[in-house]
Amino acid sequence: MANARGPLRRIADAYVPYFLYRVKYAGAPARLFAIDAVDGSLDLFEFPKIPVERELLSLDGRNRLKAALTEERAAELLRDKVLRVIFQQGFFKIRDASLEITPVRGELHLPYWLGFHERRGAVRCRVMDAVRRRIEGAKASSFFEQWLAA
């Protein structure tokens, strides 16, 4: 099947490490956010509760990315992203934008599906978030292309 990106040549799964944090701010219940532990550039995940063992799968595979961020640096990046989420949801009148960010221990890798398209001799990567089942944009494609090139 061909499209504007060229014919689909291969599909692969990839697993990205995430840090999970409990985030509390004035006037709202605590929320659970996960930020990618590679460079913090992918979209945040929000969980209604801490995933329990029976909700998780244990997988071994070569397509597991390595964490490159420290938990401290990830928390700094998370703070900025969470503030954006809060303001987008209409909480413009928060008097105190201080956030209490607490790491939740545990290892979490989230799945992505990568589609490889060939066009004019070049291979490009298209990414689908396998949890939310949505196609990601250029930022995620670039993220995985850099990982593959390394």
PDB file of C-alpha atoms in Angstrom:
ATOM      1  CA  MET A   1       0.000   0.000   0.000  1.00  0.00           C
ATOM      2  CA  ALA A   2       1.476   3.344  -1.030  1.00  0.00           C
ATOM      3  CA  ASN A   3       0.647   6.776   0.270  1.00  0.00           C
ATOM      4  CA  ALA A   4       2.261  10.210   0.303  1.00  0.00           C
ATOM      5  CA  ARG A   5       4.985   8.847   2.586  1.00  0.00           C
ATOM      6  CA  GLY A   6       5.710   5.935   0.254  1.00  0.00           C
ATOM      7  CA  PRO A   7       4.922   2.240   0.631  1.00  0.00           C
ATOM      8  CA  LEU A   8       4.938   0.681   4.087  1.00  0.00           C
ATOM      9  CA  ARG A   9       7.962  -1.641   4.268  1.00  0.00           C
ATOM     10  CA  ARG A  10       8.135  -2.801   7.898  1.00  0.00           C
ATOM     11  CA  ILE A  11       6.406  -2.511  11.245  1.00  0.00           C
ATOM     12  CA  ALA A  12       8.171  -2.829  14.602  1.00  0.00           C
ATOM     13  CA  ASP A  13       7.316  -2.276  18.226  1.00  0.00           C
ATOM     14  CA  ALA A  14       9.451  -0.183  20.544  1.00  0.00           C
ATOM     15  CA  TYR A  15       9.286   0.338  24.306  1.00  0.00           C
ATOM     16  CA  VAL A  16      10.112   3.687  25.882  1.00  0.00           C
ATOM     17  CA  PRO A  17      11.026   3.994  29.584  1.00  0.00           C
ATOM     18  CA  TYR A  18       8.890   6.408  31.575  1.00  0.00           C
ATOM     19  CA  PHE A  19       9.177   7.873  35.058  1.00  0.00           C
ATOM     20  CA  LEU A  20       5.911   8.094  36.984  1.00  0.00           C
ATOM     21  CA  TYR A  21       5.223  11.035  39.316  1.00  0.00           C
ATOM     22  CA  ARG A  22       2.430  12.071  41.639  1.00  0.00           C
ATOM     23  CA  VAL A  23       1.740  15.770  41.091  1.00  0.00           C
ATOM     24  CA  LYS A  24      -0.215  17.896  43.555  1.00  0.00           C
ATOM     25  CA  TYR A  25      -1.120  21.550  43.243  1.00  0.00           C
ATOM     26  CA  ALA A  26      -3.377  23.920  45.138  1.00  0.00           C
ATOM     27  CA  GLY A  27      -7.089  23.271  44.913  1.00  0.00           C
ATOM     28  CA  ALA A  28      -6.926  19.979  43.021  1.00  0.00           C
ATOM     29  CA  PRO A  29      -6.528  16.298  43.830  1.00  0.00           C
ATOM     30  CA  ALA A  30      -3.182  14.664  43.118  1.00  0.00           C
ATOM     31  CA  ARG A  31      -2.677  13.417  39.558  1.00  0.00           C
ATOM     32  CA  LEU A  32      -0.320  10.771  38.173  1.00  0.00           C
ATOM     33  CA  PHE A  33       1.805  11.763  35.186  1.00  0.00           C
ATOM     34  CA  ALA A  34       4.473   9.824  33.321  1.00  0.00           C
ATOM     35  CA  ILE A  35       7.268  11.473  31.333  1.00  0.00           C
ATOM     36  CA  ASP A  36       9.626   9.662  29.000  1.00  0.00           C
ATOM     37  CA  ALA A  37      12.974   8.948  30.630  1.00  0.00           C
ATOM     38  CA  VAL A  38      14.944   9.271  27.390  1.00  0.00           C
ATOM     39  CA  ASP A  39      14.830  13.031  26.816  1.00  0.00           C
ATOM     40  CA  GLY A  40      11.426  14.176  28.110  1.00  0.00           C
ATOM     41  CA  SER A  41      10.225  15.240  24.659  1.00  0.00           C
ATOM     42  CA  LEU A  42       7.316  12.836  24.127  1.00  0.00           C
ATOM     43  CA  ASP A  43       3.766  13.634  25.230  1.00  0.00           C
ATOM     44  CA  LEU A  44       2.919  13.014  28.870  1.00  0.00           C
ATOM     45  CA  PHE A  45       0.761  10.115  29.953  1.00  0.00           C
ATOM     46  CA  GLU A  46      -1.751  10.553  32.748  1.00  0.00           C
ATOM     47  CA  PHE A  47      -2.918   7.585  34.774  1.00  0.00           C
ATOM     48  CA  PRO A  48      -6.070   7.455  36.923  1.00  0.00           C
ATOM     49  CA  LYS A  49      -4.154   5.334  39.471  1.00  0.00           C
ATOM     50  CA  ILE A  50      -0.797   3.622  39.863  1.00  0.00           C
ATOM     51  CA  PRO A  51      -0.809   0.585  37.578  1.00  0.00           C
ATOM     52  CA  VAL A  52      -0.794  -2.678  39.522  1.00  0.00           C
ATOM     53  CA  GLU A  53       1.180  -5.760  38.533  1.00  0.00           C
ATOM     54  CA  ARG A  54      -1.765  -7.555  36.912  1.00  0.00           C
ATOM     55  CA  GLU A  55      -2.264  -4.564  34.576  1.00  0.00           C
ATOM     56  CA  LEU A  56       1.323  -4.742  33.331  1.00  0.00           C
ATOM     57  CA  LEU A  57       3.162  -7.114  31.009  1.00  0.00           C
ATOM     58  CA  SER A  58       6.743  -8.200  31.384  1.00  0.00           C
ATOM     59  CA  LEU A  59       8.488  -8.191  28.010  1.00  0.00           C
ATOM     60  CA  ASP A  60      12.023  -8.759  26.895  1.00  0.00           C
ATOM     61  CA  GLY A  61      13.013  -7.322  23.583  1.00  0.00           C
ATOM     62  CA  ARG A  62      15.786  -5.552  21.832  1.00  0.00           C
ATOM     63  CA  ASN A  63      13.601  -2.562  21.012  1.00  0.00           C
ATOM     64  CA  ARG A  64      13.695  -1.160  24.534  1.00  0.00           C
ATOM     65  CA  LEU A  65      15.142   2.318  24.674  1.00  0.00           C
ATOM     66  CA  LYS A  66      17.497   3.238  27.497  1.00  0.00           C
ATOM     67  CA  ALA A  67      16.732   5.946  30.032  1.00  0.00           C
ATOM     68  CA  ALA A  68      19.083   8.913  29.702  1.00  0.00           C
ATOM     69  CA  LEU A  69      17.486  11.399  32.115  1.00  0.00           C
ATOM     70  CA  THR A  70      17.911  11.455  35.856  1.00  0.00           C
ATOM     71  CA  GLU A  71      14.715  11.484  37.893  1.00  0.00           C
ATOM     72  CA  GLU A  72      15.571  15.031  38.985  1.00  0.00           C
ATOM     73  CA  ARG A  73      15.931  16.347  35.422  1.00  0.00           C
ATOM     74  CA  ALA A  74      12.763  14.519  34.377  1.00  0.00           C
ATOM     75  CA  ALA A  75      10.886  16.178  37.270  1.00  0.00           C
ATOM     76  CA  GLU A  76      12.078  19.610  36.070  1.00  0.00           C
ATOM     77  CA  LEU A  77      10.822  18.917  32.539  1.00  0.00           C
ATOM     78  CA  LEU A  78       7.606  17.453  33.929  1.00  0.00           C
ATOM     79  CA  ARG A  79       6.920  20.619  35.922  1.00  0.00           C
ATOM     80  CA  ASP A  80       6.837  22.764  32.772  1.00  0.00           C
ATOM     81  CA  LYS A  81       4.673  20.272  30.885  1.00  0.00           C
ATOM     82  CA  VAL A  82       2.198  19.860  33.744  1.00  0.00           C
ATOM     83  CA  LEU A  83       1.829  23.636  34.078  1.00  0.00           C
ATOM     84  CA  ARG A  84       0.949  23.745  30.368  1.00  0.00           C
ATOM     85  CA  VAL A  85      -1.640  20.989  30.887  1.00  0.00           C
ATOM     86  CA  ILE A  86      -3.163  22.830  33.861  1.00  0.00           C
ATOM     87  CA  PHE A  87      -3.401  26.132  31.979  1.00  0.00           C
ATOM     88  CA  GLN A  88      -4.863  24.437  28.880  1.00  0.00           C
ATOM     89  CA  GLN A  89      -7.606  23.001  31.082  1.00  0.00           C
ATOM     90  CA  GLY A  90      -8.640  26.499  32.142  1.00  0.00           C
ATOM     91  CA  PHE A  91      -6.929  26.916  35.490  1.00  0.00           C
ATOM     92  CA  PHE A  92      -5.671  30.400  34.605  1.00  0.00           C
ATOM     93  CA  LYS A  93      -6.531  31.826  37.994  1.00  0.00           C
ATOM     94  CA  ILE A  94      -4.312  29.596  40.116  1.00  0.00           C
ATOM     95  CA  ARG A  95      -2.783  31.889  42.703  1.00  0.00           C
ATOM     96  CA  ASP A  96       0.046  29.559  43.607  1.00  0.00           C
ATOM     97  CA  ALA A  97       1.495  27.679  40.645  1.00  0.00           C
ATOM     98  CA  SER A  98       3.793  25.677  42.873  1.00  0.00           C
ATOM     99  CA  LEU A  99       3.654  21.974  42.233  1.00  0.00           C
ATOM    100  CA  GLU A 100       4.527  19.172  44.609  1.00  0.00           C
ATOM    101  CA  ILE A 101       6.142  16.476  42.456  1.00  0.00           C
ATOM    102  CA  THR A 102       6.878  13.096  44.025  1.00  0.00           C
ATOM    103  CA  PRO A 103       8.415  10.167  42.121  1.00  0.00           C
ATOM    104  CA  VAL A 104       6.549   6.863  42.162  1.00  0.00           C
ATOM    105  CA  ARG A 105       8.999   3.949  42.233  1.00  0.00           C
ATOM    106  CA  GLY A 106       8.906   1.265  39.593  1.00  0.00           C
ATOM    107  CA  GLU A 107       9.975   0.582  36.046  1.00  0.00           C
ATOM    108  CA  LEU A 108       7.517   1.398  33.301  1.00  0.00           C
ATOM    109  CA  HIS A 109       8.037   1.023  29.550  1.00  0.00           C
ATOM    110  CA  LEU A 110       5.229   2.144  27.247  1.00  0.00           C
ATOM    111  CA  PRO A 111       4.752   0.656  23.773  1.00  0.00           C
ATOM    112  CA  TYR A 112       4.884   2.414  20.413  1.00  0.00           C
ATOM    113  CA  TRP A 113       4.426   0.952  16.943  1.00  0.00           C
ATOM    114  CA  LEU A 114       6.810   2.142  14.247  1.00  0.00           C
ATOM    115  CA  GLY A 115       5.893   1.992  10.560  1.00  0.00           C
ATOM    116  CA  PHE A 116       8.756   2.328   8.077  1.00  0.00           C
ATOM    117  CA  HIS A 117       7.924   3.928   4.727  1.00  0.00           C
ATOM    118  CA  GLU A 118      10.233   4.178   1.744  1.00  0.00           C
ATOM    119  CA  ARG A 119      10.107   7.131  -0.592  1.00  0.00           C
ATOM    120  CA  ARG A 120      12.721   7.983  -3.200  1.00  0.00           C
ATOM    121  CA  GLY A 121      15.253   5.655  -1.600  1.00  0.00           C
ATOM    122  CA  ALA A 122      14.884   7.202   1.874  1.00  0.00           C
ATOM    123  CA  VAL A 123      13.223   5.426   4.785  1.00  0.00           C
ATOM    124  CA  ARG A 124      11.019   7.432   7.135  1.00  0.00           C
ATOM    125  CA  CYS A 125       9.432   6.378  10.399  1.00  0.00           C
ATOM    126  CA  ARG A 126       5.772   6.941  11.288  1.00  0.00           C
ATOM    127  CA  VAL A 127       4.829   6.405  14.948  1.00  0.00           C
ATOM    128  CA  MET A 128       1.664   5.204  16.659  1.00  0.00           C
ATOM    129  CA  ASP A 129       1.209   5.410  20.411  1.00  0.00           C
ATOM    130  CA  ALA A 130       0.150   1.817  21.133  1.00  0.00           C
ATOM    131  CA  VAL A 131      -1.595   2.733  24.402  1.00  0.00           C
ATOM    132  CA  ARG A 132      -3.781   5.579  23.160  1.00  0.00           C
ATOM    133  CA  ARG A 133      -3.908   4.122  19.630  1.00  0.00           C
ATOM    134  CA  ARG A 134      -3.182   7.418  17.915  1.00  0.00           C
ATOM    135  CA  ILE A 135      -0.696   8.488  15.290  1.00  0.00           C
ATOM    136  CA  GLU A 136       2.034  10.710  16.690  1.00  0.00           C
ATOM    137  CA  GLY A 137       3.470  13.743  14.928  1.00  0.00           C
ATOM    138  CA  ALA A 138       6.857  14.784  13.614  1.00  0.00           C
ATOM    139  CA  LYS A 139       8.324  15.146  17.117  1.00  0.00           C
ATOM    140  CA  ALA A 140       7.825  11.439  17.885  1.00  0.00           C
ATOM    141  CA  SER A 141       9.005  10.389  14.411  1.00  0.00           C
ATOM    142  CA  SER A 142      12.194  12.402  14.907  1.00  0.00           C
ATOM    143  CA  PHE A 143      12.625  10.930  18.412  1.00  0.00           C
ATOM    144  CA  PHE A 144      12.585   7.343  17.089  1.00  0.00           C
ATOM    145  CA  GLU A 145      14.598   8.127  13.963  1.00  0.00           C
ATOM    146  CA  GLN A 146      17.376   9.542  16.162  1.00  0.00           C
ATOM    147  CA  TRP A 147      17.271   6.419  18.346  1.00  0.00           C
ATOM    148  CA  LEU A 148      17.483   4.169  15.291  1.00  0.00           C
ATOM    149  CA  ALA A 149      20.391   6.180  13.840  1.00  0.00           C
ATOM    150  CA  ALA A 150      22.404   5.983  17.089  1.00  0.00           C
TER     151      ALA A 150
END
